[in-house]
Coordinates of C-alpha atoms and ligand atoms in Angstrom, one line a residue:
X1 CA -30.3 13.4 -13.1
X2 CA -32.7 10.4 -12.2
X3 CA -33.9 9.0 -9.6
X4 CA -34.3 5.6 -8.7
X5 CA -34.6 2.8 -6.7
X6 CA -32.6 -0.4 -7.4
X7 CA -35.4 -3.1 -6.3
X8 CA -32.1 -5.4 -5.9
X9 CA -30.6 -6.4 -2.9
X10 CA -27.0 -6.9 -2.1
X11 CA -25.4 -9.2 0.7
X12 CA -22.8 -6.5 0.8
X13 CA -22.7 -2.8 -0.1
X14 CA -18.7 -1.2 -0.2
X15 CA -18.0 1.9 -0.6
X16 CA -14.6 2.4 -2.3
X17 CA -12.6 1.4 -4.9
X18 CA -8.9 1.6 -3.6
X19 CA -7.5 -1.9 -3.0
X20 CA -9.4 -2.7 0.1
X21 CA -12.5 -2.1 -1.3
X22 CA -11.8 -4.6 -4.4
X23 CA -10.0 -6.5 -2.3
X24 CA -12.3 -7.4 0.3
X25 CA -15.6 -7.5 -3.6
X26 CA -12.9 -9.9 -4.8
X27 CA -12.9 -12.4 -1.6
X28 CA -16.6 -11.7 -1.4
X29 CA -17.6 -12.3 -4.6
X30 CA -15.7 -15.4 -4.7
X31 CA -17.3 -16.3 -1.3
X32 CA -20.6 -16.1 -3.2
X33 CA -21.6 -13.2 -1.6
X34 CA -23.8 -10.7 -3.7
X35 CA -21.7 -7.3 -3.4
X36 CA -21.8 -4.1 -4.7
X37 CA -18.7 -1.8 -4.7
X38 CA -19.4 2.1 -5.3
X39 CA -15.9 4.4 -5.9
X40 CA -17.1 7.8 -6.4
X41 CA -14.0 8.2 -8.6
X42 CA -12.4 6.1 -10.7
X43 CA -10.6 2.8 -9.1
X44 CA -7.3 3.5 -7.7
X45 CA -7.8 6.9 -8.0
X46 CA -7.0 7.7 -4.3
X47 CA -4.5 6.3 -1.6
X48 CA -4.2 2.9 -3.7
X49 CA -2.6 4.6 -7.0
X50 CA 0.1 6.9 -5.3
X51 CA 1.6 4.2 -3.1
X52 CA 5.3 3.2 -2.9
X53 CA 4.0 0.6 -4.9
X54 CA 6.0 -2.4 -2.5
X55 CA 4.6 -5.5 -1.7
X56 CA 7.0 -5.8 1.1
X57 CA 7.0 -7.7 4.6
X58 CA 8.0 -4.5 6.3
X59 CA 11.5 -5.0 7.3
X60 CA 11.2 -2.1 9.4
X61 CA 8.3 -2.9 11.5
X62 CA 10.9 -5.5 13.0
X63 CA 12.8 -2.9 14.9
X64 CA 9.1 -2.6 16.5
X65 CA 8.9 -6.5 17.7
X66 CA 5.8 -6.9 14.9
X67 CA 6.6 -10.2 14.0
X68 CA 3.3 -11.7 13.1
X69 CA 2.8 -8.6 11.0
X70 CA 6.0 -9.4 9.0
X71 CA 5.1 -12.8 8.9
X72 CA 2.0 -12.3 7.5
X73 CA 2.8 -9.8 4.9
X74 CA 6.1 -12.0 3.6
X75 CA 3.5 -14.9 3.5
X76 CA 1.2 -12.6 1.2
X77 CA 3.9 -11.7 -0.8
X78 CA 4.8 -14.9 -1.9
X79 CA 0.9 -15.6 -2.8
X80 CA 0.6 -12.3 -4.9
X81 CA 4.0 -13.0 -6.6
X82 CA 2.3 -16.8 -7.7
X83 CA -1.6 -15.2 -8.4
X84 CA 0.3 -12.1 -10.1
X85 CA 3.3 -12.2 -12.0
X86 CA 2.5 -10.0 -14.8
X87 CA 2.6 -7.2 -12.3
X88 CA 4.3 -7.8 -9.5
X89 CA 8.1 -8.9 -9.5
X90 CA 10.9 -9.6 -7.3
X91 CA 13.2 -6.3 -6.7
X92 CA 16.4 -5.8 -5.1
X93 CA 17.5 -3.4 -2.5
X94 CA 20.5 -2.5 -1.6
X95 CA 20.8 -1.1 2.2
X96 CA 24.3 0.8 2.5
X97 CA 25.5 0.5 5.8
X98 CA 26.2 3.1 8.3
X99 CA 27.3 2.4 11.6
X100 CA 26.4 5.5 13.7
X101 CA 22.4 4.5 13.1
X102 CA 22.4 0.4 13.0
X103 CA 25.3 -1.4 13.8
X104 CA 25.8 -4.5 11.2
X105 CA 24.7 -7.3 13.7
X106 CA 21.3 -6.0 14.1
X107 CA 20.8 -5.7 10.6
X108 CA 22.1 -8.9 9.9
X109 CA 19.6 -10.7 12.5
X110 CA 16.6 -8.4 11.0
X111 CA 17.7 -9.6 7.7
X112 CA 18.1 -13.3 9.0
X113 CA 14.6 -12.9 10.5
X114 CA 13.2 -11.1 7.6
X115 CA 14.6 -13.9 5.6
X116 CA 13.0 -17.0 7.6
X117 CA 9.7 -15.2 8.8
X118 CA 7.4 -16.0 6.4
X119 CA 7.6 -19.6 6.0
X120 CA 5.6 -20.9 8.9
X121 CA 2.7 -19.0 7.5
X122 CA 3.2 -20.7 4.1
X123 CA 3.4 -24.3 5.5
X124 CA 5.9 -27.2 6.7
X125 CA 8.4 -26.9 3.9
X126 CA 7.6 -24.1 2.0
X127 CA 9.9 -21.5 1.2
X128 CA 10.4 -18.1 -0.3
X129 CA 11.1 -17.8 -3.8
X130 CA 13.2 -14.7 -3.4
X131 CA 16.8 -15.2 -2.8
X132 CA 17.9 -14.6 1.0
X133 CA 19.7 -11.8 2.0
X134 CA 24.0 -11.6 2.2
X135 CA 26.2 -8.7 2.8
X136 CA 27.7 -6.9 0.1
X137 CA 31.0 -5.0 -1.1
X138 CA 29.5 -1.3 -2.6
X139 CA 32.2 -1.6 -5.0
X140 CA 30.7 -5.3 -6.0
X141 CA 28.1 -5.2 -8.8
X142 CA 27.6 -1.8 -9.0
X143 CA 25.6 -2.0 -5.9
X144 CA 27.8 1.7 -5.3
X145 CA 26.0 3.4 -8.0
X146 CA 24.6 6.7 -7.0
X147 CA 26.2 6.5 -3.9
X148 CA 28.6 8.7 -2.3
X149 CA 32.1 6.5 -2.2
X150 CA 32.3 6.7 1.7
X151 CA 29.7 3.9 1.7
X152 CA 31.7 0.4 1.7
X153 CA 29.8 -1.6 2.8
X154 CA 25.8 -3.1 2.6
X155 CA 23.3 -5.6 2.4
X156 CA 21.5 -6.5 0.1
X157 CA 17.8 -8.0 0.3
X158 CA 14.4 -8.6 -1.7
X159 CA 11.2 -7.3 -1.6
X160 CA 8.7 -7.1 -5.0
X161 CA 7.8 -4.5 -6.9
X162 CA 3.8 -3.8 -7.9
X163 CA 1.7 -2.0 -10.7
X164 CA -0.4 -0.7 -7.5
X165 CA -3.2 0.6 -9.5
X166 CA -3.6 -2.3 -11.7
X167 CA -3.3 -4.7 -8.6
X168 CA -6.3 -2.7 -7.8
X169 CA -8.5 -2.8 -10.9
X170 CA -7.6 -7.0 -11.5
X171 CA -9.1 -7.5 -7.8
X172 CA -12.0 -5.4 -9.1
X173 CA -12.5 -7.6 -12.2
X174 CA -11.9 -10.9 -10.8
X175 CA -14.5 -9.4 -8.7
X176 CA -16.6 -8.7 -11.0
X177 CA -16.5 -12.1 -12.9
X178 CA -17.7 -13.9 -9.4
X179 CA -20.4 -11.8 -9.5
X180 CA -20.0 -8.5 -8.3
X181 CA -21.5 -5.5 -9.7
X182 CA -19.0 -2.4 -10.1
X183 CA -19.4 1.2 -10.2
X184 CA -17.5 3.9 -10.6
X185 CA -18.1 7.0 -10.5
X186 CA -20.8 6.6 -7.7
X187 CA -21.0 8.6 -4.8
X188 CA -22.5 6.4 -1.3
X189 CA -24.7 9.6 0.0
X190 CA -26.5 7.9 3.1
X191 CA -27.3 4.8 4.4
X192 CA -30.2 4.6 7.1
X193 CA -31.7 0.8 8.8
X194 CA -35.2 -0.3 7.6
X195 CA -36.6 -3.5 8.2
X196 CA -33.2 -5.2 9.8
X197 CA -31.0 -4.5 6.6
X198 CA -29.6 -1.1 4.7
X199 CA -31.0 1.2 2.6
X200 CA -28.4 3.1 0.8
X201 CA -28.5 6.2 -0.7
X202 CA -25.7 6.5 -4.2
X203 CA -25.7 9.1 -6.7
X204 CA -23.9 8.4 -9.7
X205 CA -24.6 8.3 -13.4
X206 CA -27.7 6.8 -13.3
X207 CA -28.7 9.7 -11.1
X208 CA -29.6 9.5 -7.5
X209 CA -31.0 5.6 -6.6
X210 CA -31.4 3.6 -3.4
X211 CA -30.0 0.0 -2.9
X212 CA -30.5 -2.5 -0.1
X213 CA -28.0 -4.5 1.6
X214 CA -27.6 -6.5 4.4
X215 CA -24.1 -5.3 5.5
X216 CA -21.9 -2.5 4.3
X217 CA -18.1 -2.1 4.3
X218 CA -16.6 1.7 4.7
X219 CA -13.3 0.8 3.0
X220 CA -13.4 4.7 2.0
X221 CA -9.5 5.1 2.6
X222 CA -8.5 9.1 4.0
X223 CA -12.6 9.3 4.1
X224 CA -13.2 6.3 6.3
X225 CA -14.1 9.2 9.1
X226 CA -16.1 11.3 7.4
X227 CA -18.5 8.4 5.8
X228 CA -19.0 7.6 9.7
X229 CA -19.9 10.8 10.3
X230 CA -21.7 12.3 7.4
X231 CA -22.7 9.7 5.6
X232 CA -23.7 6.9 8.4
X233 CA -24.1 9.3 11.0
X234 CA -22.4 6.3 13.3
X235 CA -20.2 7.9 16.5
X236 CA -17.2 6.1 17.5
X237 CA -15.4 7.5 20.3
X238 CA -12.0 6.0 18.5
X239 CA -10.4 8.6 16.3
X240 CA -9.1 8.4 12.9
X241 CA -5.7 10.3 12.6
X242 CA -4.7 11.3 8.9
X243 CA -1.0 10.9 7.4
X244 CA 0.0 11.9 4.5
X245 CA 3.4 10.5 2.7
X246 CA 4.9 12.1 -0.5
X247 CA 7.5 10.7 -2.7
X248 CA 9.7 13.0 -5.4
X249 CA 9.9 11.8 -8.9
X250 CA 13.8 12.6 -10.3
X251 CA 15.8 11.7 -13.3
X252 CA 17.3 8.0 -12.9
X253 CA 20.0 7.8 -10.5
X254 CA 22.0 5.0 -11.6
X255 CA 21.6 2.5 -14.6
X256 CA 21.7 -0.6 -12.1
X257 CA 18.5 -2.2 -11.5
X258 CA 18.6 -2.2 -7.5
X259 CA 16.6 0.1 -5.4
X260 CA 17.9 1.7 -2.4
X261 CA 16.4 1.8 1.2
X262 CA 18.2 4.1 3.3
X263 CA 18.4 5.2 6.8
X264 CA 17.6 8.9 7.9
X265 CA 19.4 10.2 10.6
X266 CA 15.8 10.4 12.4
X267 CA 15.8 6.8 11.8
X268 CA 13.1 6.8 9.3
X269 CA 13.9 4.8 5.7
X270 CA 14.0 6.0 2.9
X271 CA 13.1 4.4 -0.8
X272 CA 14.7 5.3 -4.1
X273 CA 13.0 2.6 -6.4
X274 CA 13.7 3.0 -10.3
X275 CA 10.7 4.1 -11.7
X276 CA 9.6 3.8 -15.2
X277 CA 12.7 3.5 -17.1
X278 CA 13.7 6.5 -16.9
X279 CA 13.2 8.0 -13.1
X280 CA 14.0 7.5 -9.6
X281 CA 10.8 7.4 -7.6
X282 CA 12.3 8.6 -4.0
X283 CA 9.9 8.5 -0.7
X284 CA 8.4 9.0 1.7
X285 CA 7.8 11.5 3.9
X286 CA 5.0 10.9 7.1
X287 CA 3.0 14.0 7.8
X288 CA -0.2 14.5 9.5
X289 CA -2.6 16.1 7.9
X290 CA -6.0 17.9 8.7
X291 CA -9.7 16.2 7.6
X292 CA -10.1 19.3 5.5
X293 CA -6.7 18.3 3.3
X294 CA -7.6 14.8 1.4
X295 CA -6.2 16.1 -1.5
X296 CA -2.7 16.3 0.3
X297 CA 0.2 18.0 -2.1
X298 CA 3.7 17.4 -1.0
X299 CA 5.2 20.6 0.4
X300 CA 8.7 22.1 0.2
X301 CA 9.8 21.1 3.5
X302 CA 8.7 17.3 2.5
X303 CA 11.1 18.0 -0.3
X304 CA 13.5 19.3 1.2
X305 CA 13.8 16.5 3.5
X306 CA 13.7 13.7 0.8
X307 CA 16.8 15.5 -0.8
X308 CA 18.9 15.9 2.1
Ligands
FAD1 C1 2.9 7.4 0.6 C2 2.4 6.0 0.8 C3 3.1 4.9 0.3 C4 2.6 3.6 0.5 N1 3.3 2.6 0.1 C5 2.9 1.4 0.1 C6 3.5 0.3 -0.4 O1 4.6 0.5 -1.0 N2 3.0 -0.9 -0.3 C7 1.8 -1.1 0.3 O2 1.4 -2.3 0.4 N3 1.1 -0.1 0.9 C8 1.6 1.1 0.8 N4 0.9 2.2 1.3 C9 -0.3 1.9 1.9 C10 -1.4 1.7 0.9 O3 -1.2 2.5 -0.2 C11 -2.8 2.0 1.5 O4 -2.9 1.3 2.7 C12 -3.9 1.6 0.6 O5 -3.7 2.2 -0.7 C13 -5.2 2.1 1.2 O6 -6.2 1.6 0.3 P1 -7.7 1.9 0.6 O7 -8.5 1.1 -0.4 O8 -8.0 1.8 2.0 O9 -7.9 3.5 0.3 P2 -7.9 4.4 -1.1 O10 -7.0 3.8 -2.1 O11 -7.7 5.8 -0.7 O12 -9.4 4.1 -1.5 C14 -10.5 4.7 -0.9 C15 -11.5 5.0 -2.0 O13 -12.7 5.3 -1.4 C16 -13.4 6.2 -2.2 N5 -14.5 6.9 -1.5 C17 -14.3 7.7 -0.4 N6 -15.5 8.2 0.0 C18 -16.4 7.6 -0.8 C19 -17.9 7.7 -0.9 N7 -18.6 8.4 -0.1 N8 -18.5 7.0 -1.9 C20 -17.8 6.3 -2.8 N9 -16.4 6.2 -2.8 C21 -15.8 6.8 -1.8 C22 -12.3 7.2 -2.6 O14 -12.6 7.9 -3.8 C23 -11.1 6.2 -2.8 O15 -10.9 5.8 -4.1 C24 1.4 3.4 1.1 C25 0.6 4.5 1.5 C26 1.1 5.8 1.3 C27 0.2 7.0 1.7

């Protein structure tokens, strides 16, 4: 192990490499901005790798009033699906209707909104390049497959699909050809103020070194708290609380090439996206979990609960 000190400085020092972290190098970088991203991993190796792997407006954040939220993220969607195609693509969803939890007009008006909402953010004119959402026959299409027959009636809607972990290393080369310097497999140990900037403390496999920088981001994901506390040292009355949300992986459910989002009785959704040819990827589940537990494992009642 050496040890070191990197006479460089950066304009920004980030600590992780999940997609906020090579997001925010990425828009830096290409700012101009001198950055340095440290993942004491491998990219995508947390959080940003074991997604549901949607770039979605967050239909159900409606029921909540969110608009601009929705807006926003239907307005990103349609810029990733231009800047991204290779990975990211339109996919269908098929949401079978049952009375007892949403009747069929409110549906229809989330869909109606959820159909509309992201123009304005695009521009006079502009509009999405998904096709808008109708109701369907089950028995239409196959749009019944995997289903039990009881369900008549749906709607069907888009959303896209992503490579979530790839999404995540592009961002980090793009950053890197602006500029940025990447590296992986470098643990951000300490950070401490001298002379009105940061010097940070990173031990990777050029040993232990210290780095200055003039600003640095904590996009460190389930650690974003402990950095604060351990590594910074910074308290903040505000609290961080800790979910974790597990998906099942099971043999394909149907041949068609629609996903399903369905409604739990506790009025959660549900996805069941098809997943690498050959699989159903079905999720998720929303359970808190303790600071001790980053390396949250799904447990039998999660999968009990996806399987009901
Ligand atoms: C079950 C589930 C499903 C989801 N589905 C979707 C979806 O379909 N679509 C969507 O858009 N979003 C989805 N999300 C949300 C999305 O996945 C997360 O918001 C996003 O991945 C968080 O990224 P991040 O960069 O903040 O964190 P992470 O990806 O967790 O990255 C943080 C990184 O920081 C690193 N790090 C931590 N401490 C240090 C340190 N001291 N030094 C160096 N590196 C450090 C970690 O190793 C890690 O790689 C989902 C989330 C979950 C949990």
């Amino acid at each position: 192990m050496q040890l070191g000190v990197d006479s460089e400085h950066y304009d920004l020092l980030i600590i992780g490499g999940g997609i906020n972290g090579a997001g925010i190098a990425r828009d830096a970088a290409g700012r101009g901005l001198k950055v340095l991203l440290v993942e004491q991993n491998d990219l995508a190796s947390a959080t940003s790798s074991a997604s549901t792997k949607l770039i979605h407006g967050g239909l159900r954040y409606l029921e909540y009033f969110e608009f601009r939220l929705v807006a926003e993220a239907l307005a990103e969607r349609e810029t990733l699906l231009k800047i991204a195609p290779h990975i990211i693509w339109p996919l269908e969803f098929v949401l079978p209707h049952e009375s007892h939890l949403r009747p069929a007009w409110m549906i229809r008006a989330g869909l109606f909104l959820y159909d509309h909402l992201g123009h304005r953010m695009l521009g006079f004119g502009s509009k999405s390049s998904l096709p808008m959402s109708k109701g369907v026959r089950l028995a239409d299409n196959g749009y019944g497959a995997g289903l039990k027959p009881e369900f008549k009636r749906g709607f069907v809607y888009y959303d896209c699909w992503v490579d979530d972990a790839r999404l995540v290393v592009l961002n980090a080369r793009s950053a890197a050809a602006h500029g940025a310097t990447i590296q992986t497999h470098t643990r951000f140990v300490s950070a401490r103020r001298e002379g009105g900037e940061w010097a940070a403390t990173l031990n990777g496999e050029r040993g232990i070194r210290t780095v200055r920088a003039s600003a640095i981001v904590n996009a460190a994901g389930p650690w974003v708290r402990q950095v604060l506390d351990e590594a910074l040292r910074i308290r903040l009355p505000a609290t961080v609380r800790l979910v974790k949300g597990s998906h099942i992986v099971v043999p394909r459910i149907h041949e068609e090439r629609h996903a399903f989002i369905l409604q739990n009785p506790d009025r959660r959704v549900i996805f069941m996206i098809p997943y690498e040819r050959q699989f159903t990827l079905v999720g998720t589940t929303d359970v808190p979990v303790t600071r001790d537990d980053y390396r949250a494992k799904i447990s039998r009642k999660e999968i009990d609960y996806l399987c009901e």
